Tab-separated table of C-alpha atoms in Angstrom:
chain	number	residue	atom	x	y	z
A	23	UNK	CA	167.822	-99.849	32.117
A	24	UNK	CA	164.467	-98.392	32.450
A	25	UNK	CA	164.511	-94.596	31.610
A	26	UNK	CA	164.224	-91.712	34.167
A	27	UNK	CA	161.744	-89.173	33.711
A	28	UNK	CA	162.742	-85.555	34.497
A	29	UNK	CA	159.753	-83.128	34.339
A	30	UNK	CA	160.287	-80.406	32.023
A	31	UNK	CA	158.541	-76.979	31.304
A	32	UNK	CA	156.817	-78.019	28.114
A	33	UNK	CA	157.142	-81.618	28.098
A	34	UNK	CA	159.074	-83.980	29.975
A	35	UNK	CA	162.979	-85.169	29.680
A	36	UNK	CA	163.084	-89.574	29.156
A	37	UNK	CA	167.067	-90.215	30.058
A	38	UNK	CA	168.780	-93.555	29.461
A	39	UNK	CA	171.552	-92.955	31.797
A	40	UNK	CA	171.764	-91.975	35.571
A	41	UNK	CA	170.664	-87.823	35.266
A	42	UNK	CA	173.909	-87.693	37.627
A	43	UNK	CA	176.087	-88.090	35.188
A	44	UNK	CA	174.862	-85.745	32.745
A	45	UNK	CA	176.999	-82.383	33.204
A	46	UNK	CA	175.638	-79.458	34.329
A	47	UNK	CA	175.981	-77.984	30.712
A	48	UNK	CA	174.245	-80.823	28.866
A	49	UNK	CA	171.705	-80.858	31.704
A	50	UNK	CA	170.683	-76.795	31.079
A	51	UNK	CA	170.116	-77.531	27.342
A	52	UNK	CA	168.081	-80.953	27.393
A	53	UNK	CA	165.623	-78.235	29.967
A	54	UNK	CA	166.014	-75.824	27.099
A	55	UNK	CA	165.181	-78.198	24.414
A	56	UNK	CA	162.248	-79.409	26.647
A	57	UNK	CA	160.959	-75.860	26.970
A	58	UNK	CA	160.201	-75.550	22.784
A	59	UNK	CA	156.522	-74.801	22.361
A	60	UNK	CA	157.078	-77.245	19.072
A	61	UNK	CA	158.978	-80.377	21.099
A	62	UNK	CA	156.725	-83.146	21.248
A	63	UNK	CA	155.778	-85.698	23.745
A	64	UNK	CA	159.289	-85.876	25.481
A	65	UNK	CA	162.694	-84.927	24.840
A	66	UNK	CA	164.110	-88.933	24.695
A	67	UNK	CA	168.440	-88.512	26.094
A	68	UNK	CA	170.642	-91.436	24.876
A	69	UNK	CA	173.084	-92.864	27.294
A	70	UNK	CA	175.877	-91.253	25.459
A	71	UNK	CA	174.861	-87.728	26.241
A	72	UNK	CA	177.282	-84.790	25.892
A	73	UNK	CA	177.229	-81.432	25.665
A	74	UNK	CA	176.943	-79.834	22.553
A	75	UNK	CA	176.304	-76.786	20.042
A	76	UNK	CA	172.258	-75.665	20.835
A	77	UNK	CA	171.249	-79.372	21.562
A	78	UNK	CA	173.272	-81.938	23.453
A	79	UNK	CA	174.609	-84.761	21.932
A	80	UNK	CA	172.799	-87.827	22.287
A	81	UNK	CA	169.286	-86.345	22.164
A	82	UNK	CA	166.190	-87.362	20.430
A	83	UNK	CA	163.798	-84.481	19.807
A	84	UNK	CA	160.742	-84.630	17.481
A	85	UNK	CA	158.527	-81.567	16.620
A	86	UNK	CA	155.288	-80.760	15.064
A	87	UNK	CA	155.800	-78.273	12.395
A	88	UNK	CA	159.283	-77.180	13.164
A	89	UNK	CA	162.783	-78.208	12.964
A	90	UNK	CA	165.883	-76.655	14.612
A	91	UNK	CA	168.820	-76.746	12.356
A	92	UNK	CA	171.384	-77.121	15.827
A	93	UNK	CA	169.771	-79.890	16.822
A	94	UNK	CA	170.911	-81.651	13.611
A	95	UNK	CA	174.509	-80.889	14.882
A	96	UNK	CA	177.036	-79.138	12.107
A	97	UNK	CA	178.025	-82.106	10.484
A	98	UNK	CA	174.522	-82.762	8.970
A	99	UNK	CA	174.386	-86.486	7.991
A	100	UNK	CA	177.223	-88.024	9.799
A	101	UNK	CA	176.578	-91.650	10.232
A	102	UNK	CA	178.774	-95.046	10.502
A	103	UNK	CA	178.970	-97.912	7.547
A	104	UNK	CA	180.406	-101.225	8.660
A	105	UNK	CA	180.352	-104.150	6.584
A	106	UNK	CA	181.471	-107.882	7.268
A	107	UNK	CA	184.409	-109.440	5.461
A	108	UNK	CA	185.495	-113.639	4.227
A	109	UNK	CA	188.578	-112.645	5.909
A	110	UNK	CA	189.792	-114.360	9.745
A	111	UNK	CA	192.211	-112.744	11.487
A	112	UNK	CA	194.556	-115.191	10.479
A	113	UNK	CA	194.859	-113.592	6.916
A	114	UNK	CA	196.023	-110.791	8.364
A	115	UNK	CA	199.830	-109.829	7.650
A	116	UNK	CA	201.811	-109.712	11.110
A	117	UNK	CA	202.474	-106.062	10.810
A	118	UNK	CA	199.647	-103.928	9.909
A	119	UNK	CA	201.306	-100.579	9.272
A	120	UNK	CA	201.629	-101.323	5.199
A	121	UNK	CA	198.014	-101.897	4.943
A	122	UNK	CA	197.667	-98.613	6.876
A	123	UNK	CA	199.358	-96.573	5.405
A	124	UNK	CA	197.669	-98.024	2.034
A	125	UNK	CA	193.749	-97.106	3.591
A	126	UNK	CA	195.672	-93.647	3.979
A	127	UNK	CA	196.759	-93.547	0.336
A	128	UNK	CA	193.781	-94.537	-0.767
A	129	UNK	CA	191.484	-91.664	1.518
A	130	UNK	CA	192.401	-88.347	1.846
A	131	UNK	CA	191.852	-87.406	5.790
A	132	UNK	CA	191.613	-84.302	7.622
A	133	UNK	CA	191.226	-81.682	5.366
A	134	UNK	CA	192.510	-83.338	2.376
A	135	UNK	CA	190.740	-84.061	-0.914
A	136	UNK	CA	190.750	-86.016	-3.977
A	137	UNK	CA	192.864	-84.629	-6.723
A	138	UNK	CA	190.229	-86.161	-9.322
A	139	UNK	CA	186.570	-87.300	-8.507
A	140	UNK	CA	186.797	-90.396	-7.077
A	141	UNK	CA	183.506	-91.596	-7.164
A	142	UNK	CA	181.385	-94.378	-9.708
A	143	UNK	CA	178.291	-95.525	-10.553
A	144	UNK	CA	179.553	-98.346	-8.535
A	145	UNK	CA	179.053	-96.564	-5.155
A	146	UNK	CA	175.763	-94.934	-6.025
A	147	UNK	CA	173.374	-94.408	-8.702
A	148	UNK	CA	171.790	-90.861	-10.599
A	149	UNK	CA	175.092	-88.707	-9.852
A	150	UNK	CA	173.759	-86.575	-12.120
A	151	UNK	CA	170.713	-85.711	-10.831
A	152	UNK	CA	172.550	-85.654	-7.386
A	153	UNK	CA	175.232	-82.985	-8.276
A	154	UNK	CA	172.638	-80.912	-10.432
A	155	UNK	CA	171.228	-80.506	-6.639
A	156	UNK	CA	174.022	-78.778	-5.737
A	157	UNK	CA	172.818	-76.153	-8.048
A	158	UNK	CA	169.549	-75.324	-5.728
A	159	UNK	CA	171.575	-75.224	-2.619
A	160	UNK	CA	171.175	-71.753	-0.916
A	161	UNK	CA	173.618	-68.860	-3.063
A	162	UNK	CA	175.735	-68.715	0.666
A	163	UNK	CA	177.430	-72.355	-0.261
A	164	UNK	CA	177.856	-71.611	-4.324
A	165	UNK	CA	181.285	-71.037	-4.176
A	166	UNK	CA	182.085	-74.561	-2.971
A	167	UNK	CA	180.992	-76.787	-5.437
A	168	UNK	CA	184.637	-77.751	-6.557
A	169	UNK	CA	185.710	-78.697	-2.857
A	170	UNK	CA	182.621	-80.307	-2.809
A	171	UNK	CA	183.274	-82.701	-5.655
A	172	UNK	CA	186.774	-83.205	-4.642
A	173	UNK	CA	185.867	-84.133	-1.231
A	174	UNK	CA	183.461	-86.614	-2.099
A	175	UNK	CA	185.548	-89.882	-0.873
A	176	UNK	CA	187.090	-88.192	2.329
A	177	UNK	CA	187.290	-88.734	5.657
A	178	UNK	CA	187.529	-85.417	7.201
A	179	UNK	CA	189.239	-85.205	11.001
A	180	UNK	CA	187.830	-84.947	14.440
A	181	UNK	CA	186.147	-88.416	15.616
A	182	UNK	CA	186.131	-89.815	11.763
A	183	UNK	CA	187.858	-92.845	12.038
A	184	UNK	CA	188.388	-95.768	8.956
A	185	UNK	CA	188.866	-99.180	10.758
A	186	UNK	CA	189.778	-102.699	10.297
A	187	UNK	CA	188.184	-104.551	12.883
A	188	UNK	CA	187.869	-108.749	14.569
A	189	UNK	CA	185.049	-109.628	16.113
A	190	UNK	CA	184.243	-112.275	18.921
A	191	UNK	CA	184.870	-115.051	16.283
A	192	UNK	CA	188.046	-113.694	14.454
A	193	UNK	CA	185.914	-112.345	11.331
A	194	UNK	CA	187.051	-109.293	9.689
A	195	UNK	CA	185.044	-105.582	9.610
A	196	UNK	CA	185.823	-102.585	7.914
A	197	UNK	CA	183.703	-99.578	10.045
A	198	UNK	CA	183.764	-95.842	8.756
A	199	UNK	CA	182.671	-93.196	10.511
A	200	UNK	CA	182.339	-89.643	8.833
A	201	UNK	CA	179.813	-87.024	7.104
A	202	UNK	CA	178.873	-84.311	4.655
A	203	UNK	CA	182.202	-82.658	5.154
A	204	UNK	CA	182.799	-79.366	4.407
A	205	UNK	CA	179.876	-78.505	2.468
A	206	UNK	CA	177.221	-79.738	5.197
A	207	UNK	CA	179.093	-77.619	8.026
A	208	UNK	CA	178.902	-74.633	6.100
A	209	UNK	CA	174.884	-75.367	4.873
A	210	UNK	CA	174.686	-76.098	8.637
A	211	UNK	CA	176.486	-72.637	9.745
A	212	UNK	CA	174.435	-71.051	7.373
A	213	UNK	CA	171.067	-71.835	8.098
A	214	UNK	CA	171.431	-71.638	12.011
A	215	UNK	CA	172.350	-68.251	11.156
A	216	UNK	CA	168.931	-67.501	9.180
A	217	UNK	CA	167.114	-69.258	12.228
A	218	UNK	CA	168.705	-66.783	14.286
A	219	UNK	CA	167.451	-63.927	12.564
A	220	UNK	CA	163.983	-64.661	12.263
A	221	UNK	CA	161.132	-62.939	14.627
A	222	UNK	CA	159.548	-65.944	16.182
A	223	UNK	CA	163.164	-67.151	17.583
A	224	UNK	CA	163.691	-63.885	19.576
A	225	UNK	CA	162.753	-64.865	22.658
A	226	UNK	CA	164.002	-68.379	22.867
A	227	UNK	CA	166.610	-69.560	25.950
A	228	UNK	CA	169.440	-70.156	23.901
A	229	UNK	CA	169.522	-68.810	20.427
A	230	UNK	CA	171.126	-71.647	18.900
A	231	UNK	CA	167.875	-73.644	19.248
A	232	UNK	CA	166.457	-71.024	16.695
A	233	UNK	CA	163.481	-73.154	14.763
A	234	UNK	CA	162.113	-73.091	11.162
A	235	UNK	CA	158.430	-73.091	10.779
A	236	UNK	CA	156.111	-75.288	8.656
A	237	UNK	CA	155.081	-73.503	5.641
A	238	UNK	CA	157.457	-71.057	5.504
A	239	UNK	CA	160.295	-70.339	2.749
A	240	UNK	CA	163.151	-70.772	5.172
A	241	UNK	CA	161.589	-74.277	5.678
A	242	UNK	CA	161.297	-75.137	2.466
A	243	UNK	CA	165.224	-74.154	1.402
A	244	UNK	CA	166.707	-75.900	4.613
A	245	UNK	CA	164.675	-78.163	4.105
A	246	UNK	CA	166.055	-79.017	0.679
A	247	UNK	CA	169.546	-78.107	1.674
A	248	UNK	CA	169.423	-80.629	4.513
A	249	UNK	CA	167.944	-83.811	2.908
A	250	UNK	CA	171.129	-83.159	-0.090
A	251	UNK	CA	173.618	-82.687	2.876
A	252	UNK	CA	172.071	-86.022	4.591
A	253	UNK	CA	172.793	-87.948	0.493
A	254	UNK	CA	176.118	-86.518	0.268
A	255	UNK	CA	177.035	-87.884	3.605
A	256	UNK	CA	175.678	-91.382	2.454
A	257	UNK	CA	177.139	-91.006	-0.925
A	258	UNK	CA	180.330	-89.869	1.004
A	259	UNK	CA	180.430	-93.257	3.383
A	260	UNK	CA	179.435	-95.447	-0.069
A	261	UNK	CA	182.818	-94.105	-2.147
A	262	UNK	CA	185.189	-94.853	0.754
A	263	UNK	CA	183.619	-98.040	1.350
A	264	UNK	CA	184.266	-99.169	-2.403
A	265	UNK	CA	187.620	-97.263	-2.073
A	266	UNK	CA	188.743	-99.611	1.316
A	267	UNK	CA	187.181	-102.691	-0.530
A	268	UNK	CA	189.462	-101.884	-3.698
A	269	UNK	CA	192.796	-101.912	-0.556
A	270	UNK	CA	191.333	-105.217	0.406
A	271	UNK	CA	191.093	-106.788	-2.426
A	272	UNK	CA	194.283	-105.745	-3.726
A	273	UNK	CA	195.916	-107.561	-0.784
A	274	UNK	CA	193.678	-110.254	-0.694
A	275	UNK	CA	192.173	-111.167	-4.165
A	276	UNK	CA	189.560	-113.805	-3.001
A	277	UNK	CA	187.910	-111.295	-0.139
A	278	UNK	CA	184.299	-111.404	-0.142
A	279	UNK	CA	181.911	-108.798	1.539
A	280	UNK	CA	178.769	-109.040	2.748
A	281	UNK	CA	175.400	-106.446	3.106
A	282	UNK	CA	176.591	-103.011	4.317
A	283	UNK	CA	175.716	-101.548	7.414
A	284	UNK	CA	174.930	-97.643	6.841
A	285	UNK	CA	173.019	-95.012	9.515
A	286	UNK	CA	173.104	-91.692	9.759
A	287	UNK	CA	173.112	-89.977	13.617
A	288	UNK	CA	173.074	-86.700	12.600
A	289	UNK	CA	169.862	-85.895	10.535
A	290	UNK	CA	166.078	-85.530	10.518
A	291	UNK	CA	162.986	-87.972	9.423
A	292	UNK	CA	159.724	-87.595	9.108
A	293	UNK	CA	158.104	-90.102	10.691
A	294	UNK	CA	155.274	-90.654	12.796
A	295	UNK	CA	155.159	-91.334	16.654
A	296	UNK	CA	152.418	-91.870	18.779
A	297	UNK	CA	149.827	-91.427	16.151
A	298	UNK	CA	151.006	-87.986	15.244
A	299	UNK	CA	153.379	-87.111	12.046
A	300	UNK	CA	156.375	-85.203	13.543
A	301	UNK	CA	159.932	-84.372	12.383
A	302	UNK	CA	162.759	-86.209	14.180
A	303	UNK	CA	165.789	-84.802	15.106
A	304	UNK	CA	168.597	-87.459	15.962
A	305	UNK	CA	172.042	-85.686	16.874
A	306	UNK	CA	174.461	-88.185	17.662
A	307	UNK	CA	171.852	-90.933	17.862
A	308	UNK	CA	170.945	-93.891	15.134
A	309	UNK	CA	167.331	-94.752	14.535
A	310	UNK	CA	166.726	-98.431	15.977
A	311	UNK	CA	163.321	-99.431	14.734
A	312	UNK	CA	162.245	-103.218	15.503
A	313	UNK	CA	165.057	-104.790	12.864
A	314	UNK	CA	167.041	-101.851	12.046
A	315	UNK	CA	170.793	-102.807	11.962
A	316	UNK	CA	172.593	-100.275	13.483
A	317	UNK	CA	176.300	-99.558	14.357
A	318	UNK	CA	177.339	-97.903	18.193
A	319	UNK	CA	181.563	-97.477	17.927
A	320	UNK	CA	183.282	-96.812	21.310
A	321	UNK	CA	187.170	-95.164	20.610
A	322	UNK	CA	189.745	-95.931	19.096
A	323	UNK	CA	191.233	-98.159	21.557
A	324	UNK	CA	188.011	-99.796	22.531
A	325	UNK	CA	185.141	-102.104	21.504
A	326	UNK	CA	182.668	-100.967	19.169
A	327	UNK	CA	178.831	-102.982	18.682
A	328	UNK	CA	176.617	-104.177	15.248
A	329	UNK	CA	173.219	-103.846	17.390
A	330	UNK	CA	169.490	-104.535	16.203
A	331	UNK	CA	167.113	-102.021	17.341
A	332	UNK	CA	164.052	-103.060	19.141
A	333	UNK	CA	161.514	-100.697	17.900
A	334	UNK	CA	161.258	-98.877	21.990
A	335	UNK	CA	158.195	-96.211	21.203
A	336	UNK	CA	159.478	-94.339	24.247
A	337	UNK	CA	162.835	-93.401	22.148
A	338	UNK	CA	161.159	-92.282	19.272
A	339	UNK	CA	162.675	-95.685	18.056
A	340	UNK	CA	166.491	-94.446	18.757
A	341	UNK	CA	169.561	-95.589	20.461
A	342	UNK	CA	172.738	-94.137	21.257
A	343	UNK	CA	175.178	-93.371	18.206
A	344	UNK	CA	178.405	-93.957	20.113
A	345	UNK	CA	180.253	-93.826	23.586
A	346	UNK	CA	179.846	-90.224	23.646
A	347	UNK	CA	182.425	-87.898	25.140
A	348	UNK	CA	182.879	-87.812	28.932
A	349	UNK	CA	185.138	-84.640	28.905
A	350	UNK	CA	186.217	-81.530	26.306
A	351	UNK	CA	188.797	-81.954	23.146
A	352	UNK	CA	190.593	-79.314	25.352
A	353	UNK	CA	190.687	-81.056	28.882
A	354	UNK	CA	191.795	-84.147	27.169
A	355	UNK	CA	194.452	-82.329	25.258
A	356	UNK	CA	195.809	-80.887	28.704
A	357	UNK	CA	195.272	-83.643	30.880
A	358	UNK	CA	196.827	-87.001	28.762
A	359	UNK	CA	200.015	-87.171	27.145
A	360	UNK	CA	201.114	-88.723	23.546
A	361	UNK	CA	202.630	-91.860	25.521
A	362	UNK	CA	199.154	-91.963	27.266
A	363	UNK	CA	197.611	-92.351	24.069
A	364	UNK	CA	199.964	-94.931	22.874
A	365	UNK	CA	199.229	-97.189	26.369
A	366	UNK	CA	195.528	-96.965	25.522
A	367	UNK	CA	195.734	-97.795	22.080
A	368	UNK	CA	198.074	-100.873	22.474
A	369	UNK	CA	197.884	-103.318	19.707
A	370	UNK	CA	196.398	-101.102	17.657
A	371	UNK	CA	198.131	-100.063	14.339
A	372	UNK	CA	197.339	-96.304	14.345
A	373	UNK	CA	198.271	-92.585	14.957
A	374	UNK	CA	199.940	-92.498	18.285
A	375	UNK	CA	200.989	-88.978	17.865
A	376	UNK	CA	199.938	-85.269	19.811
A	377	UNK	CA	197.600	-84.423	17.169
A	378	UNK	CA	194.968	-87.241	18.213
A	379	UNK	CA	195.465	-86.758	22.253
A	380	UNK	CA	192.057	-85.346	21.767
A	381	UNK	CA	190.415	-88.981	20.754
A	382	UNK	CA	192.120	-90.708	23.455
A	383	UNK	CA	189.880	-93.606	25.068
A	384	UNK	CA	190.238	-92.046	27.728
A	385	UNK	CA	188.292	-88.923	26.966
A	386	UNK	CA	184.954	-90.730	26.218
A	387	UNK	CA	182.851	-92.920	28.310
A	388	UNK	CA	182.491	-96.901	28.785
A	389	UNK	CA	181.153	-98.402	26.072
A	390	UNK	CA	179.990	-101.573	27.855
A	391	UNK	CA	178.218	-99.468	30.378
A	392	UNK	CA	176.520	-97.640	27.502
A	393	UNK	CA	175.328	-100.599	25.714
A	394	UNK	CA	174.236	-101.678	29.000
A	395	UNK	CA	171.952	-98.791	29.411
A	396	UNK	CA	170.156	-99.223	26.629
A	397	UNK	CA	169.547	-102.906	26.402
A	398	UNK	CA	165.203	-102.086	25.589
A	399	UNK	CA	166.853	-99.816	22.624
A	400	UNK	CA	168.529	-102.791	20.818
A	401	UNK	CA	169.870	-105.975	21.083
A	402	UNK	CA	173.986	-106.726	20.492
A	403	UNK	CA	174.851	-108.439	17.310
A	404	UNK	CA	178.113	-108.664	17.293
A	405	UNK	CA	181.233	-106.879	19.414
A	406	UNK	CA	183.930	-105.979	17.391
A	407	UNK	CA	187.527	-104.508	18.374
A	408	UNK	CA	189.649	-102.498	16.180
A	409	UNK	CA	193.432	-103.733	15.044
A	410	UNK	CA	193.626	-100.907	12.194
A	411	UNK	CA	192.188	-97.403	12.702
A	412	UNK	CA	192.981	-94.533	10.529
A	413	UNK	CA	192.300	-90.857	11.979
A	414	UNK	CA	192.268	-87.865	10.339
């Protein structure tokens, strides 16, 4: 669909969805965001648009000399890694809850963590360096550094999700969805906090879209702290990856797998746009520049897409990072019921229990109809629909 311009007080608001559907909520903060003396150009709304914490959910928002720490989200590099498999669906055991409950063996989830590091130089390279990093973090996030190592390899709870998936042609996928864990909330927490504080944030609309300036020291330490959030969260996606692989091929010894699939949808880039260098805030969006492969999950009873981004200048190059929620963890608790959950999720080998009402399919909105609204964002590679899905 084409996008529909809004006009905002600074610059203008580019949705691709109906501006109907966008809650009231969600609606107030994309005029906030668009009232930023720093936002650039337009303020570009995915079609999976929800509210959320400072910035909605689903937004695109570049600035020129400035960054807003909410508008990465709190979960600072959380992304998706899929990768194709040899296997058909055919090689597949008749009952999937073993190999289940092995992916849960294997990955701690919720708030669980490895009782030894779990990660190699097979998943990534220069640990070293990496973890010497941690050392320059801000002091606020010093005392963490053993939870951090432990829960490198961990899925963490909410919307993380580990899943075996077919596609259209019986192929096997393995998808992951997760981020930084506990030590990008709290660098997260901590600088929108520090924002906060500062002079030039006083008289903002909503605090929570408190900005750090070019050229200042709070800059230059979030902006340090956020770039080794953003390579933990890859580094986090790479050791499960190798760590589902290892489940695989302990089932199946002649698997193969090909090229991962990896993207962030909650981080910043410098790029440039328009002509003009600017930093880009995606939170809960994937960047889908001409070629980039990208991954767009639904729930977990649903479809999920492998997309290729066609390179739309009007999105800052973006697309949507998921299905987006279409109503609160809370609502969804109170309104669906645990065998709700289990008629939605039918023929899939997962959690069917109260703790996950939350996720229910239920509770976010149409995939189809989101991949439909972005069709000049990116092109479908391949559907795929989940037959194992492990939630924290």
């Amino acid at each position: 669909m084409a996008a529909t311009t809004i006009r905002g007080k600074h610059v203008d608001i580019r949705l691709w969805t109906q501006p109907e559907t966008v809650e009231d909520q969600a609606m107030r903060q994309l005029h906030n965001i668009a009232a930023l003396p720093w936002t650039f150009r337009h303020v570009a709304v995915m079609p999976d648009v929800h509210y959320g914490k400072g910035a909605t959910v689903g937004s695109v928002i570049a600035m020129r000399d400035a960054v807003s720490p909410a508008a990465v989200g709190v979960d600072i590099g959380c992304g998706m890694t899929a990768v194709r498999t040899s296997l058909k669906a055919e090689d597949l055991p008749a009952t999937l809850r073993h190999l289940r409950s092995q992916l849960e063996r294997a990955i701690p989830v919720g708030f669980g963590q490895h009782r030894a590091t779990a990660f190699t130089d097979q998943d990534a390279s220069d640990w070293g360096a990496f973890w010497q990093g941690f050392e320059a973090l801000t002091p606020a996030v010093k005392a963490n550094s053993a939870k951090a190592l432990h829960q490198m390899g961990t899925l963490g709870g909410g919307n993380h999700f580990i899943e075996i998936c077919l596609d259209t042609r019986s192929q096997v996928w393995v998808m992951l969805h997760s981020g930084s864990r506990g030590i990008g909330n709290l660098l997260a927490q901590h600088h929108i906090e520090v924002a906060k504080a500062l002079a030039h944030n006083q008289e903002l609309p909503d605090p929570d879209l408190a900005v750090f300036l070019a050229n200042t020291e709070e800059m230059k330490t979030y902006r340090h702290d956020l770039f080794w959030a953003q390579d933990y969260a890859r580094r986090n996606r790479a050791v499960m990856l190798r760590l589902i692989c290892d489940v695989l091929r302990a089932q199946f010894p002649s698997v193969a797998f090909e090229t991962p699939i990896s993207a962030h949808h909650n981080y910043v880039a410098e790029e440039t746009h328009f002509g003009e260098e600017v930093l880009v805030t995606r939170k809960g969006a994937i960047r889908a520049g001409r070629g980039d492969m990208g991954i767009i999950p639904g729930s977990m009873g649903t479809g999920s897409y492998i997309v290729r981004g066609l390179g739309n200048p009007d999105s800052f190059e973006s697309a949507s990072h998921g299905a987006g929620r279409r109503m609160s963890r809370n609502k969804a608790r109170k309104q669906y019921t645990k065998a709700d959950l289990a008629a939605q999720t039918t023929g899939v080998e997962c959690r069917k229990d109260a703790g996950v009402v939350d996720e229910i399919p239920s509770a976010y909105k149409d995939i189809d109809e989101v991949i439909r609204n972005q069709e000049d964002l990116v092109e479908v590679v391949a559907k795929l629909k989940q037959v194992i899905c492990v939630k924290g």
